[in-house]
PDB file of C-alpha atoms and ligand atoms in Angstrom:
ATOM      1  CA  MET A   1      -0.031  -0.117  -0.132  1.00 78.00           C
ATOM      2  CA  THR A   2       1.377   3.402  -0.878  1.00 91.00           C
ATOM      3  CA  TYR A   3       1.151   6.539   0.913  1.00 97.00           C
ATOM      4  CA  GLU A   4       1.985  10.304   0.157  1.00 97.00           C
ATOM      5  CA  THR A   5       2.074  11.586   3.705  1.00 98.00           C
ATOM      6  CA  LEU A   6       3.079   8.798   5.807  1.00 98.00           C
ATOM      7  CA  GLN A   7       6.019   6.299   5.732  1.00 98.00           C
ATOM      8  CA  ILE A   8       5.987   2.668   7.099  1.00 98.00           C
ATOM      9  CA  GLU A   9       8.920   0.616   8.008  1.00 98.00           C
ATOM     10  CA  MET A  10       8.622  -2.976   9.085  1.00 97.00           C
ATOM     11  CA  HIS A  11      11.012  -4.244  11.895  1.00 97.00           C
ATOM     12  CA  ASP A  12       9.900  -7.600  12.116  1.00 96.00           C
ATOM     13  CA  GLN A  13       6.801  -7.525  13.821  1.00 97.00           C
ATOM     14  CA  VAL A  14       6.693  -3.925  14.673  1.00 98.00           C
ATOM     15  CA  VAL A  15       5.421  -1.273  12.274  1.00 98.00           C
ATOM     16  CA  VAL A  16       6.934   2.070  12.598  1.00 98.00           C
ATOM     17  CA  LEU A  17       4.592   4.645  10.965  1.00 98.00           C
ATOM     18  CA  THR A  18       6.009   8.280  10.377  1.00 98.00           C
ATOM     19  CA  VAL A  19       3.786  11.222   9.874  1.00 98.00           C
ATOM     20  CA  ALA A  20       5.909  12.962   7.050  1.00 98.00           C
ATOM     21  CA  ARG A  21       4.819  16.552   5.989  1.00 98.00           C
ATOM     22  CA  PRO A  22       7.934  17.882   7.899  1.00 97.00           C
ATOM     23  CA  GLU A  23       7.501  21.067   5.742  1.00 97.00           C
ATOM     24  CA  LYS A  24       4.393  21.913   7.804  1.00 98.00           C
ATOM     25  CA  LEU A  25       5.931  20.047  10.800  1.00 98.00           C
ATOM     26  CA  ASN A  26       3.513  17.025  10.047  1.00 98.00           C
ATOM     27  CA  ALA A  27       0.292  18.794  10.460  1.00 98.00           C
ATOM     28  CA  LEU A  28      -2.514  16.547   9.823  1.00 98.00           C
ATOM     29  CA  ASP A  29      -4.391  17.581   6.826  1.00 97.00           C
ATOM     30  CA  HIS A  30      -7.287  15.787   5.362  1.00 96.00           C
ATOM     31  CA  ARG A  31      -4.895  13.485   3.343  1.00 97.00           C
ATOM     32  CA  THR A  32      -2.978  12.654   6.229  1.00 98.00           C
ATOM     33  CA  ILE A  33      -6.216  11.756   8.024  1.00 98.00           C
ATOM     34  CA  GLY A  34      -7.772   9.489   5.159  1.00 97.00           C
ATOM     35  CA  GLU A  35      -4.103   7.785   5.267  1.00 98.00           C
ATOM     36  CA  LEU A  36      -3.565   7.241   8.758  1.00 98.00           C
ATOM     37  CA  HIS A  37      -7.156   5.899   8.922  1.00 97.00           C
ATOM     38  CA  ARG A  38      -6.128   3.304   6.031  1.00 98.00           C
ATOM     39  CA  ALA A  39      -3.068   2.592   7.469  1.00 98.00           C
ATOM     40  CA  PHE A  40      -4.312   1.527  10.847  1.00 98.00           C
ATOM     41  CA  GLU A  41      -7.211  -0.478   8.918  1.00 98.00           C
ATOM     42  CA  ALA A  42      -4.598  -2.428   7.199  1.00 98.00           C
ATOM     43  CA  PHE A  43      -2.344  -3.090  10.332  1.00 98.00           C
ATOM     44  CA  ALA A  44      -5.302  -4.573  12.254  1.00 98.00           C
ATOM     45  CA  GLY A  45      -5.965  -6.948   9.736  1.00 97.00           C
ATOM     46  CA  ASP A  46      -2.455  -8.092   9.424  1.00 97.00           C
ATOM     47  CA  ASP A  47      -1.309 -10.837  11.809  1.00 94.00           C
ATOM     48  CA  SER A  48       2.090 -10.671  10.844  1.00 95.00           C
ATOM     49  CA  ILE A  49       1.972  -7.116  12.524  1.00 97.00           C
ATOM     50  CA  ARG A  50       1.827  -7.243  16.524  1.00 98.00           C
ATOM     51  CA  ALA A  51       2.891  -3.611  17.499  1.00 98.00           C
ATOM     52  CA  VAL A  52       2.854  -0.121  15.960  1.00 98.00           C
ATOM     53  CA  VAL A  53       5.380   2.780  16.854  1.00 98.00           C
ATOM     54  CA  VAL A  54       3.825   6.449  15.670  1.00 98.00           C
ATOM     55  CA  THR A  55       6.246   9.073  15.405  1.00 98.00           C
ATOM     56  CA  GLY A  56       7.019  12.143  13.417  1.00 98.00           C
ATOM     57  CA  ALA A  57       9.329  13.020  10.231  1.00 98.00           C
ATOM     58  CA  GLY A  58      12.260  15.377  11.144  1.00 96.00           C
ATOM     59  CA  GLU A  59      14.004  16.481  14.252  1.00 93.00           C
ATOM     60  CA  LYS A  60      11.535  19.477  15.249  1.00 97.00           C
ATOM     61  CA  ALA A  61       7.841  17.899  15.396  1.00 98.00           C
ATOM     62  CA  PHE A  62       5.956  14.935  16.231  1.00 98.00           C
ATOM     63  CA  VAL A  63       2.721  16.167  14.553  1.00 98.00           C
ATOM     64  CA  ALA A  64       2.185  20.031  15.079  1.00 98.00           C
ATOM     65  CA  GLY A  65      -1.826  19.732  14.809  1.00 98.00           C
ATOM     66  CA  ALA A  66      -4.317  19.620  12.815  1.00 97.00           C
ATOM     67  CA  ASP A  67      -3.627  21.898   9.384  1.00 97.00           C
ATOM     68  CA  ILE A  68      -4.675  25.291  10.410  1.00 97.00           C
ATOM     69  CA  ALA A  69      -4.864  26.726   6.997  1.00 96.00           C
ATOM     70  CA  GLU A  70      -7.850  23.924   6.201  1.00 96.00           C
ATOM     71  CA  ILE A  71      -9.625  24.843   9.449  1.00 96.00           C
ATOM     72  CA  ARG A  72      -9.628  28.445   8.282  1.00 95.00           C
ATOM     73  CA  GLU A  73     -11.364  27.497   4.850  1.00 95.00           C
ATOM     74  CA  GLN A  74     -14.054  25.203   6.340  1.00 95.00           C
ATOM     75  CA  THR A  75     -17.760  25.737   6.274  1.00 96.00           C
ATOM     76  CA  PRO A  76     -19.615  24.750   9.812  1.00 96.00           C
ATOM     77  CA  LEU A  77     -20.708  21.376   8.208  1.00 97.00           C
ATOM     78  CA  ASP A  78     -17.145  20.647   6.900  1.00 96.00           C
ATOM     79  CA  ALA A  79     -15.971  21.346  10.378  1.00 96.00           C
ATOM     80  CA  ARG A  80     -18.669  19.001  11.757  1.00 97.00           C
ATOM     81  CA  ARG A  81     -17.217  16.237   9.460  1.00 96.00           C
ATOM     82  CA  PHE A  82     -13.844  17.396  10.044  1.00 96.00           C
ATOM     83  CA  SER A  83     -14.128  16.606  13.633  1.00 97.00           C
ATOM     84  CA  GLU A  84     -16.021  13.575  13.369  1.00 97.00           C
ATOM     85  CA  ARG A  85     -13.338  11.868  10.850  1.00 97.00           C
ATOM     86  CA  GLY A  86     -10.649  12.884  13.207  1.00 98.00           C
ATOM     87  CA  GLN A  87     -12.424  11.418  16.161  1.00 98.00           C
ATOM     88  CA  GLN A  88     -12.927   7.847  14.312  1.00 98.00           C
ATOM     89  CA  LEU A  89      -9.363   7.794  13.573  1.00 98.00           C
ATOM     90  CA  MET A  90      -8.479   8.308  17.254  1.00 98.00           C
ATOM     91  CA  ARG A  91     -11.118   5.810  18.227  1.00 98.00           C
ATOM     92  CA  ARG A  92      -9.737   3.400  15.502  1.00 98.00           C
ATOM     93  CA  ILE A  93      -6.541   3.827  17.173  1.00 98.00           C
ATOM     94  CA  GLU A  94      -7.556   3.415  20.856  1.00 98.00           C
ATOM     95  CA  THR A  95      -9.351  -0.062  20.055  1.00 98.00           C
ATOM     96  CA  MET A  96      -6.536  -1.409  18.410  1.00 98.00           C
ATOM     97  CA  THR A  97      -6.085  -5.048  19.907  1.00 98.00           C
ATOM     98  CA  LYS A  98      -2.349  -4.612  19.170  1.00 98.00           C
ATOM     99  CA  PRO A  99      -0.363  -2.077  21.010  1.00 98.00           C
ATOM    100  CA  VAL A 100       0.405   1.516  19.348  1.00 98.00           C
ATOM    101  CA  ILE A 101       2.969   3.350  20.887  1.00 98.00           C
ATOM    102  CA  ALA A 102       3.606   7.046  20.495  1.00 98.00           C
ATOM    103  CA  ALA A 103       7.291   8.218  20.182  1.00 98.00           C
ATOM    104  CA  ILE A 104       6.787  12.022  20.482  1.00 98.00           C
ATOM    105  CA  ASN A 105       9.890  13.427  18.979  1.00 98.00           C
ATOM    106  CA  GLY A 106       9.110  17.311  19.451  1.00 98.00           C
ATOM    107  CA  TYR A 107       6.506  19.569  19.009  1.00 98.00           C
ATOM    108  CA  CYS A 108       3.215  17.548  19.987  1.00 98.00           C
ATOM    109  CA  LEU A 109       0.353  20.070  19.817  1.00 98.00           C
ATOM    110  CA  GLY A 110      -3.206  20.115  19.352  1.00 98.00           C
ATOM    111  CA  GLY A 111      -4.563  17.082  16.966  1.00 98.00           C
ATOM    112  CA  GLY A 112      -0.962  15.569  17.304  1.00 98.00           C
ATOM    113  CA  LEU A 113      -1.533  15.514  21.146  1.00 98.00           C
ATOM    114  CA  GLU A 114      -4.725  14.003  20.521  1.00 98.00           C
ATOM    115  CA  LEU A 115      -3.195  11.359  18.205  1.00 98.00           C
ATOM    116  CA  ALA A 116      -0.689  10.660  21.080  1.00 98.00           C
ATOM    117  CA  LEU A 117      -3.685  10.434  23.493  1.00 98.00           C
ATOM    118  CA  ALA A 118      -5.193   7.649  21.240  1.00 98.00           C
ATOM    119  CA  CYS A 119      -2.498   5.609  21.280  1.00 98.00           C
ATOM    120  CA  HIS A 120      -1.726   3.164  24.354  1.00 98.00           C
ATOM    121  CA  VAL A 121       1.429   3.976  25.812  1.00 98.00           C
ATOM    122  CA  ARG A 122       3.626   7.312  25.159  1.00 98.00           C
ATOM    123  CA  TYR A 123       7.204   8.158  25.312  1.00 98.00           C
ATOM    124  CA  ALA A 124       8.578  11.690  24.501  1.00 98.00           C
ATOM    125  CA  SER A 125      11.757  13.355  23.694  1.00 98.00           C
ATOM    126  CA  GLU A 126      13.648  15.949  25.826  1.00 98.00           C
ATOM    127  CA  ASN A 127      12.636  18.609  23.519  1.00 97.00           C
ATOM    128  CA  ALA A 128       9.226  17.794  23.061  1.00 98.00           C
ATOM    129  CA  ARG A 129       6.501  20.125  24.059  1.00 98.00           C
ATOM    130  CA  LEU A 130       3.059  19.001  24.690  1.00 98.00           C
ATOM    131  CA  GLY A 131      -0.310  21.008  24.338  1.00 98.00           C
ATOM    132  CA  LEU A 132      -3.891  21.863  23.134  1.00 98.00           C
ATOM    133  CA  PRO A 133      -3.210  25.336  21.676  1.00 98.00           C
ATOM    134  CA  GLU A 134      -6.867  25.494  19.710  1.00 98.00           C
ATOM    135  CA  ILE A 135      -8.037  27.956  22.467  1.00 98.00           C
ATOM    136  CA  LYS A 136      -5.479  30.569  20.807  1.00 98.00           C
ATOM    137  CA  LEU A 137      -7.285  30.185  17.380  1.00 98.00           C
ATOM    138  CA  GLY A 138     -10.513  30.725  18.611  1.00 98.00           C
ATOM    139  CA  ILE A 139     -11.567  26.874  18.664  1.00 98.00           C
ATOM    140  CA  LEU A 140     -11.261  23.854  20.972  1.00 98.00           C
ATOM    141  CA  PRO A 141      -9.815  20.635  20.332  1.00 98.00           C
ATOM    142  CA  GLY A 142     -11.784  18.437  18.334  1.00 97.00           C
ATOM    143  CA  PHE A 143     -10.228  15.389  17.766  1.00 98.00           C
ATOM    144  CA  GLY A 144     -11.097  13.816  21.609  1.00 98.00           C
ATOM    145  CA  GLY A 145      -8.785  16.147  23.670  1.00 98.00           C
ATOM    146  CA  THR A 146     -11.242  17.277  25.900  1.00 98.00           C
ATOM    147  CA  GLN A 147     -12.489  14.007  26.663  1.00 98.00           C
ATOM    148  CA  ARG A 148      -9.384  12.010  26.956  1.00 98.00           C
ATOM    149  CA  LEU A 149      -6.881  14.681  28.355  1.00 98.00           C
ATOM    150  CA  SER A 150      -9.370  15.279  31.662  1.00 98.00           C
ATOM    151  CA  ARG A 151     -10.071  11.530  31.450  1.00 97.00           C
ATOM    152  CA  LEU A 152      -6.168  10.853  31.869  1.00 97.00           C
ATOM    153  CA  ILE A 153      -4.871  13.604  33.764  1.00 98.00           C
ATOM    154  CA  GLY A 154      -8.036  14.795  36.076  1.00 97.00           C
ATOM    155  CA  ARG A 155     -10.164  17.532  35.276  1.00 98.00           C
ATOM    156  CA  GLY A 156      -8.071  20.669  36.726  1.00 98.00           C
ATOM    157  CA  ARG A 157      -4.703  20.334  35.144  1.00 98.00           C
ATOM    158  CA  ALA A 158      -6.451  19.468  31.594  1.00 98.00           C
ATOM    159  CA  LEU A 159      -8.557  22.489  31.904  1.00 98.00           C
ATOM    160  CA  GLU A 160      -5.475  24.505  33.018  1.00 98.00           C
ATOM    161  CA  MET A 161      -3.779  23.137  29.774  1.00 98.00           C
ATOM    162  CA  ILE A 162      -6.784  23.400  27.393  1.00 98.00           C
ATOM    163  CA  LEU A 163      -8.043  27.056  28.527  1.00 98.00           C
ATOM    164  CA  THR A 164      -4.617  28.614  28.762  1.00 98.00           C
ATOM    165  CA  GLY A 165      -3.241  26.701  25.548  1.00 98.00           C
ATOM    166  CA  GLU A 166       0.087  26.619  26.896  1.00 98.00           C
ATOM    167  CA  PRO A 167       2.313  23.691  26.064  1.00 98.00           C
ATOM    168  CA  VAL A 168       4.130  21.618  28.612  1.00 98.00           C
ATOM    169  CA  ASP A 169       7.607  20.431  28.871  1.00 98.00           C
ATOM    170  CA  ALA A 170       8.328  16.620  28.331  1.00 98.00           C
ATOM    171  CA  HIS A 171       9.455  16.101  32.187  1.00 98.00           C
ATOM    172  CA  THR A 172       6.006  18.096  33.301  1.00 98.00           C
ATOM    173  CA  ALA A 173       3.982  15.931  31.103  1.00 98.00           C
ATOM    174  CA  GLU A 174       5.742  12.686  32.692  1.00 98.00           C
ATOM    175  CA  GLY A 175       4.812  14.109  36.185  1.00 98.00           C
ATOM    176  CA  TYR A 176       1.260  14.735  34.981  1.00 98.00           C
ATOM    177  CA  GLY A 177       0.982  10.943  33.614  1.00 98.00           C
ATOM    178  CA  ILE A 178       0.608  12.483  29.910  1.00 98.00           C
ATOM    179  CA  VAL A 179       3.986  10.212  29.009  1.00 98.00           C
ATOM    180  CA  GLN A 180       5.291   7.335  30.616  1.00 98.00           C
ATOM    181  CA  GLY A 181       9.232   8.061  30.231  1.00 98.00           C
ATOM    182  CA  VAL A 182      11.304  11.085  28.567  1.00 98.00           C
ATOM    183  CA  VAL A 183      14.494  10.092  26.910  1.00 98.00           C
ATOM    184  CA  ASP A 184      17.226  11.924  24.788  1.00 98.00           C
ATOM    185  CA  ALA A 185      16.163  12.790  21.598  1.00 97.00           C
ATOM    186  CA  GLY A 186      18.709  10.695  19.770  1.00 97.00           C
ATOM    187  CA  GLU A 187      17.303   7.458  21.974  1.00 98.00           C
ATOM    188  CA  LEU A 188      14.055   7.987  21.444  1.00 98.00           C
ATOM    189  CA  ALA A 189      13.155   5.855  18.383  1.00 98.00           C
ATOM    190  CA  GLU A 190      15.416   2.965  19.548  1.00 98.00           C
ATOM    191  CA  HIS A 191      13.532   3.126  23.032  1.00 98.00           C
ATOM    192  CA  ALA A 192      10.116   3.193  21.537  1.00 98.00           C
ATOM    193  CA  LEU A 193      11.161   0.631  19.126  1.00 98.00           C
ATOM    194  CA  GLY A 194      12.643  -1.677  21.918  1.00 98.00           C
ATOM    195  CA  VAL A 195       9.255  -1.377  23.916  1.00 98.00           C
ATOM    196  CA  ALA A 196       7.312  -2.383  21.122  1.00 98.00           C
ATOM    197  CA  ARG A 197       9.450  -5.430  20.027  1.00 98.00           C
ATOM    198  CA  ARG A 198       8.832  -6.601  23.723  1.00 97.00           C
ATOM    199  CA  LEU A 199       4.941  -6.273  23.352  1.00 98.00           C
ATOM    200  CA  ALA A 200       5.311  -7.831  19.786  1.00 97.00           C
ATOM    201  CA  ALA A 201       6.984 -11.100  21.643  1.00 96.00           C
ATOM    202  CA  ALA A 202       4.005 -11.395  24.071  1.00 97.00           C
ATOM    203  CA  ALA A 203       1.062 -13.564  23.403  1.00 97.00           C
ATOM    204  CA  PRO A 204      -1.136 -11.832  21.350  1.00 96.00           C
ATOM    205  CA  HIS A 205      -4.573 -12.918  22.298  1.00 96.00           C
ATOM    206  CA  ALA A 206      -3.728 -11.761  25.700  1.00 98.00           C
ATOM    207  CA  VAL A 207      -1.987  -8.597  24.661  1.00 98.00           C
ATOM    208  CA  GLY A 208      -5.554  -7.957  22.771  1.00 98.00           C
ATOM    209  CA  ALA A 209      -7.663  -8.802  25.645  1.00 98.00           C
ATOM    210  CA  ILE A 210      -5.672  -6.672  28.009  1.00 98.00           C
ATOM    211  CA  LEU A 211      -6.334  -3.842  25.752  1.00 98.00           C
ATOM    212  CA  GLU A 212     -10.121  -4.560  25.285  1.00 98.00           C
ATOM    213  CA  THR A 213     -10.553  -5.112  28.636  1.00 98.00           C
ATOM    214  CA  THR A 214      -9.083  -1.775  29.645  1.00 97.00           C
ATOM    215  CA  ASP A 215     -10.524   0.101  27.123  1.00 97.00           C
ATOM    216  CA  LYS A 216     -14.322  -1.294  27.526  1.00 97.00           C
ATOM    217  CA  GLY A 217     -13.873  -1.564  31.236  1.00 97.00           C
ATOM    218  CA  LEU A 218     -13.260   2.103  31.929  1.00 93.00           C
ATOM    219  CA  ASP A 219     -16.678   3.148  30.627  1.00 93.00           C
ATOM    220  CA  MET A 220     -18.382   0.074  32.632  1.00 97.00           C
ATOM    221  CA  PRO A 221     -19.758   0.140  36.317  1.00 98.00           C
ATOM    222  CA  LEU A 222     -16.845  -1.787  38.316  1.00 98.00           C
ATOM    223  CA  GLU A 223     -19.115  -5.057  38.496  1.00 98.00           C
ATOM    224  CA  GLN A 224     -19.828  -5.208  34.842  1.00 98.00           C
ATOM    225  CA  GLY A 225     -15.822  -4.536  34.274  1.00 98.00           C
ATOM    226  CA  LEU A 226     -14.950  -7.162  36.655  1.00 98.00           C
ATOM    227  CA  ALA A 227     -17.187  -9.622  35.076  1.00 98.00           C
ATOM    228  CA  PHE A 228     -15.749  -8.626  31.608  1.00 97.00           C
ATOM    229  CA  GLU A 229     -12.371  -9.213  32.863  1.00 98.00           C
ATOM    230  CA  THR A 230     -13.459 -12.687  33.952  1.00 98.00           C
ATOM    231  CA  ALA A 231     -15.099 -13.583  30.508  1.00 97.00           C
ATOM    232  CA  ARG A 232     -11.622 -12.984  28.817  1.00 97.00           C
ATOM    233  CA  PHE A 233      -9.373 -14.427  31.320  1.00 98.00           C
ATOM    234  CA  ALA A 234     -11.484 -17.783  30.662  1.00 97.00           C
ATOM    235  CA  LEU A 235     -11.112 -17.045  26.922  1.00 96.00           C
ATOM    236  CA  CYS A 236      -7.131 -16.620  27.245  1.00 97.00           C
ATOM    237  CA  CYS A 237      -7.060 -19.767  29.182  1.00 97.00           C
ATOM    238  CA  ALA A 238      -8.501 -21.898  26.240  1.00 97.00           C
ATOM    239  CA  THR A 239      -5.628 -20.669  23.871  1.00 97.00           C
ATOM    240  CA  GLU A 240      -2.241 -22.411  23.245  1.00 97.00           C
ATOM    241  CA  ASP A 241      -0.225 -19.415  23.938  1.00 97.00           C
ATOM    242  CA  MET A 242      -1.636 -19.867  27.608  1.00 97.00           C
ATOM    243  CA  ARG A 243      -0.385 -23.761  27.564  1.00 97.00           C
ATOM    244  CA  GLU A 244       3.003 -22.654  26.234  1.00 97.00           C
ATOM    245  CA  GLY A 245       3.345 -19.668  28.621  1.00 97.00           C
ATOM    246  CA  THR A 246       2.896 -21.564  31.711  1.00 97.00           C
ATOM    247  CA  ALA A 247       4.815 -24.696  30.579  1.00 97.00           C
ATOM    248  CA  ALA A 248       7.655 -22.571  29.606  1.00 97.00           C
ATOM    249  CA  PHE A 249       7.612 -20.680  33.428  1.00 97.00           C
ATOM    250  CA  LEU A 250       7.560 -24.366  34.715  1.00 97.00           C
ATOM    251  CA  GLU A 251      10.360 -25.547  32.496  1.00 97.00           C
ATOM    252  CA  LYS A 252      12.387 -22.606  33.009  1.00 97.00           C
ATOM    253  CA  ARG A 253      12.685 -21.547  29.149  1.00 97.00           C
ATOM    254  CA  LYS A 254      11.663 -18.672  27.112  1.00 95.00           C
ATOM    255  CA  PRO A 255       8.156 -19.141  25.865  1.00 96.00           C
ATOM    256  CA  GLN A 256       7.426 -19.047  21.932  1.00 95.00           C
ATOM    257  CA  PHE A 257       3.998 -17.454  21.471  1.00 96.00           C
ATOM    258  CA  ARG A 258       2.295 -18.245  17.942  1.00 93.00           C
ATOM    259  CA  GLY A 259      -1.145 -16.498  18.497  1.00 92.00           C
ATOM    260  CA  ARG A 260      -3.110 -19.618  18.788  1.00 93.00           C
TER     261      ARG A 260
HETATM  262  N1  COA B 301      -1.168  23.476  10.583  1.00 72.58           N
HETATM  263  C1  COA B 301      -0.665  24.060   9.468  1.00 72.58           C
HETATM  264  N2  COA B 301       0.565  24.493   9.416  1.00 72.58           N
HETATM  265  C2  COA B 301       1.367  24.510  10.109  1.00 72.58           C
HETATM  266  C3  COA B 301       0.961  23.852  11.578  1.00 72.58           C
HETATM  267  C4  COA B 301      -0.356  23.544  11.752  1.00 72.58           C
HETATM  268  N3  COA B 301      -0.838  23.340  12.734  1.00 72.58           N
HETATM  269  N4  COA B 301       1.951  23.889  12.829  1.00 72.58           N
HETATM  270  C5  COA B 301       2.994  24.615  11.748  1.00 72.58           C
HETATM  271  N5  COA B 301       2.817  24.742  10.447  1.00 72.58           N
HETATM  272  C6  COA B 301       3.487  25.242   9.370  1.00 72.58           C
HETATM  273  C7  COA B 301       3.835  26.692   9.427  1.00 72.58           C
HETATM  274  O1  COA B 301       2.665  27.269   8.983  1.00 72.58           O
HETATM  275  C8  COA B 301       5.102  26.988   8.641  1.00 72.58           C
HETATM  276  O2  COA B 301       4.760  26.606   7.260  1.00 72.58           O
HETATM  277  P1  COA B 301       5.427  27.811   6.190  1.00 72.58           P
HETATM  278  O3  COA B 301       6.999  27.565   6.067  1.00 72.58           O
HETATM  279  O4  COA B 301       4.569  27.352   5.030  1.00 72.58           O
HETATM  280  O5  COA B 301       5.329  28.858   6.742  1.00 72.58           O
HETATM  281  C9  COA B 301       5.763  25.427   8.665  1.00 72.58           C
HETATM  282  O6  COA B 301       4.705  24.681   9.241  1.00 72.58           O
HETATM  283  C10 COA B 301       6.895  25.459   9.772  1.00 72.58           C
HETATM  284  O7  COA B 301       6.385  26.216  11.379  1.00 72.58           O
HETATM  285  P2  COA B 301       6.814  27.644  11.734  1.00 72.58           P
HETATM  286  O8  COA B 301       5.670  28.129  12.598  1.00 72.58           O
HETATM  287  O9  COA B 301       7.582  28.171  10.884  1.00 72.58           O
HETATM  288  O10 COA B 301       7.859  26.954  12.755  1.00 72.58           O
HETATM  289  P3  COA B 301       8.254  27.487  14.285  1.00 72.58           P
HETATM  290  O11 COA B 301       9.634  26.706  14.869  1.00 72.58           O
HETATM  291  O12 COA B 301       8.336  29.129  14.004  1.00 72.58           O
HETATM  292  O13 COA B 301       6.985  27.361  15.160  1.00 72.58           O
HETATM  293  C11 COA B 301       5.144  25.989  16.254  1.00 72.58           C
HETATM  294  C12 COA B 301       6.685  26.349  15.631  1.00 72.58           C
HETATM  295  C13 COA B 301       4.631  24.236  16.522  1.00 72.58           C
HETATM  296  C14 COA B 301       5.440  26.575  17.588  1.00 72.58           C
HETATM  297  C15 COA B 301       4.352  26.866  15.299  1.00 72.58           C
HETATM  298  O14 COA B 301       4.401  26.098  14.309  1.00 72.58           O
HETATM  299  C16 COA B 301       2.880  26.580  16.045  1.00 72.58           C
HETATM  300  O15 COA B 301       2.583  27.202  16.965  1.00 72.58           O
HETATM  301  N6  COA B 301       2.247  26.056  14.967  1.00 72.58           N
HETATM  302  C17 COA B 301       0.626  25.502  15.436  1.00 72.58           C
HETATM  303  C18 COA B 301       0.350  25.012  16.536  1.00 72.58           C
HETATM  304  C19 COA B 301      -1.163  24.768  16.755  1.00 72.58           C
HETATM  305  O16 COA B 301      -1.823  25.770  16.771  1.00 72.58           O
HETATM  306  N7  COA B 301      -1.572  23.704  16.726  1.00 72.58           N
HETATM  307  C20 COA B 301      -3.274  23.220  16.682  1.00 72.58           C
HETATM  308  C21 COA B 301      -3.940  23.191  15.553  1.00 72.58           C
HETATM  309  S1  COA B 301      -5.421  22.881  15.730  1.00 72.58           S
END
């Protein structure tokens, strides 16, 4: 499959997806959003892919937001479709049953932070700046930012970031729980790939079950979430990989999971 604004690289069972419009700091225009949709659909249906890393081209930005030039030209009806499309993309990513890791290599603003928030785990480079500056344009984050940031870090901190529009540095983002680690810019890609490789070697049914129970369970009352967890636990215990994982432990060897 070919893309104009994305670069795709395979590293064994990990795919590294790079948003590549560096001259516009990788801003998400219609075409890029459409290509991201297409790419994640393809990754979801490809059993040879077990984990995804998302990053931005160049040394300056992960993604500097939705494309402001396009936003400016929209009618209200266009804007509604744009927001819905962006939200559908983010939800597609969030509900992937393979882990998606954001490697945040610089400016991660607006739609860029919303993209990162839809990923399952986030790492940032020392020079990363994360924020939702839409207020400065007279709009609000429309790809799920008001919902996901407040759920992730709490209402007070989220509202402070969204109402002021001021970005935070990588260490502040780590303290808030937005990113799970901060590494030197030169080491970010290897770090994210290393984690992705580890996750790719895990039992895929178990990984998918963890992602799904966590995603769905967060919107359920606790009792219902626990029942869902039990059902998925039982299902995992029906897999060959569970036999392999427990046998490998007892035989003191490394497991070889085959996704069955
Ligand atoms: N949409 C469209 N174009 C964007 C963009 C965006 N979100 N972010 C950056 N660009 C473009 C700039 O217009 C510029 O294009 P040009 O060279 O044709 O003029 C190019 O990318 C480089 O950006 P520039 O602003 O010159 O870089 P900088 O280092 O001076 O500043 C930022 C970097 C990230 C601080 C600044 O680009 C910025 O504030 N971007 C917008 C962030 C934002 O509001 N995002 C939310 C959008 S909803």
